[in-house]
PDB file of C-alpha atoms in Angstrom:
ATOM      1  CA  UNK A   1       6.739   1.330 -14.378  1.00 50.00           C
ATOM      2  CA  UNK A   2       4.218   3.106 -12.163  1.00 54.00           C
ATOM      3  CA  UNK A   3       1.256   4.325 -14.110  1.00 67.00           C
ATOM      4  CA  UNK A   4      -0.637   6.306 -11.626  1.00 73.00           C
ATOM      5  CA  UNK A   5      -0.408   8.329  -8.470  1.00 76.00           C
ATOM      6  CA  UNK A   6      -2.594   6.063  -6.508  1.00 74.00           C
ATOM      7  CA  UNK A   7      -0.413   3.014  -7.371  1.00 81.00           C
ATOM      8  CA  UNK A   8       2.665   4.981  -6.597  1.00 81.00           C
ATOM      9  CA  UNK A   9       1.357   6.016  -3.289  1.00 83.00           C
ATOM     10  CA  UNK A  10       0.193   2.437  -2.474  1.00 84.00           C
ATOM     11  CA  UNK A  11       3.670   0.933  -3.183  1.00 87.00           C
ATOM     12  CA  UNK A  12       5.359   3.714  -1.270  1.00 89.00           C
ATOM     13  CA  UNK A  13       3.051   3.134   1.747  1.00 90.00           C
ATOM     14  CA  UNK A  14       3.682  -0.667   1.451  1.00 92.00           C
ATOM     15  CA  UNK A  15       7.496  -0.009   1.835  1.00 93.00           C
ATOM     16  CA  UNK A  16       6.984   2.444   4.815  1.00 93.00           C
ATOM     17  CA  UNK A  17       4.632  -0.216   6.561  1.00 94.00           C
ATOM     18  CA  UNK A  18       7.236  -3.041   5.959  1.00 94.00           C
ATOM     19  CA  UNK A  19       9.985  -0.699   7.503  1.00 95.00           C
ATOM     20  CA  UNK A  20       7.696   0.154  10.518  1.00 93.00           C
ATOM     21  CA  UNK A  21       6.817  -3.420  11.104  1.00 93.00           C
ATOM     22  CA  UNK A  22      10.584  -4.471  10.822  1.00 95.00           C
ATOM     23  CA  UNK A  23      11.499  -1.677  13.250  1.00 95.00           C
ATOM     24  CA  UNK A  24       8.679  -2.729  15.552  1.00 94.00           C
ATOM     25  CA  UNK A  25       9.859  -6.233  15.680  1.00 93.00           C
ATOM     26  CA  UNK A  26      13.527  -5.443  16.235  1.00 95.00           C
ATOM     27  CA  UNK A  27      12.966  -2.895  19.005  1.00 94.00           C
ATOM     28  CA  UNK A  28       9.896  -4.727  20.453  1.00 93.00           C
ATOM     29  CA  UNK A  29       7.760  -1.775  20.198  1.00 91.00           C
ATOM     30  CA  UNK A  30       4.056  -2.509  19.849  1.00 93.00           C
ATOM     31  CA  UNK A  31       3.054   1.019  18.583  1.00 95.00           C
ATOM     32  CA  UNK A  32       5.446   0.712  15.495  1.00 93.00           C
ATOM     33  CA  UNK A  33       3.870  -2.717  14.647  1.00 94.00           C
ATOM     34  CA  UNK A  34       0.293  -1.277  15.080  1.00 94.00           C
ATOM     35  CA  UNK A  35       0.972   1.633  12.950  1.00 94.00           C
ATOM     36  CA  UNK A  36       2.788  -0.401  10.271  1.00 93.00           C
ATOM     37  CA  UNK A  37      -0.199  -2.816  10.121  1.00 94.00           C
ATOM     38  CA  UNK A  38      -2.680   0.078   9.723  1.00 95.00           C
ATOM     39  CA  UNK A  39      -0.591   1.689   7.035  1.00 94.00           C
ATOM     40  CA  UNK A  40      -0.297  -1.631   5.242  1.00 94.00           C
ATOM     41  CA  UNK A  41      -4.092  -2.045   5.173  1.00 94.00           C
ATOM     42  CA  UNK A  42      -4.464   1.408   3.787  1.00 91.00           C
ATOM     43  CA  UNK A  43      -1.929   0.573   1.094  1.00 90.00           C
ATOM     44  CA  UNK A  44      -3.462  -2.659   0.093  1.00 91.00           C
ATOM     45  CA  UNK A  45      -6.884  -0.951  -0.223  1.00 89.00           C
ATOM     46  CA  UNK A  46      -5.357   1.817  -2.310  1.00 86.00           C
ATOM     47  CA  UNK A  47      -3.755  -0.921  -4.717  1.00 86.00           C
ATOM     48  CA  UNK A  48      -7.080  -2.818  -4.865  1.00 86.00           C
ATOM     49  CA  UNK A  49      -8.881   0.420  -5.925  1.00 84.00           C
ATOM     50  CA  UNK A  50      -6.238   0.896  -8.486  1.00 76.00           C
ATOM     51  CA  UNK A  51      -6.650  -2.456  -9.899  1.00 77.00           C
ATOM     52  CA  UNK A  52     -10.473  -2.230  -9.825  1.00 70.00           C
ATOM     53  CA  UNK A  53     -10.411   1.063 -11.824  1.00 64.00           C
ATOM     54  CA  UNK A  54      -8.011  -0.243 -14.408  1.00 60.00           C
ATOM     55  CA  UNK A  55     -10.037  -3.597 -14.802  1.00 55.00           C
ATOM     56  CA  UNK A  56     -13.302  -1.505 -15.273  1.00 56.00           C
ATOM     57  CA  UNK A  57     -11.622   0.790 -17.885  1.00 59.00           C
ATOM     58  CA  UNK A  58     -10.603  -2.249 -19.894  1.00 60.00           C
ATOM     59  CA  UNK A  59     -14.038  -3.805 -19.575  1.00 58.00           C
ATOM     60  CA  UNK A  60     -15.418  -0.538 -20.971  1.00 54.00           C
ATOM     61  CA  UNK A  61     -13.685  -0.729 -24.294  1.00 57.00           C
TER      62      UNK A  61
END
């Protein structure tokens, strides 16, 4: 299902970010929210890079 390490790390980081944002909301701790949002941005960038490389590989064929 997960085809590359970059995609696996991206999905894992999204899950971690979701957990941190949830904990930050429940405990009302702003640092958890901020860290969760930063991790979420990094994960989305990693997944976008993965999609971009897969798209360019298909285009080169």
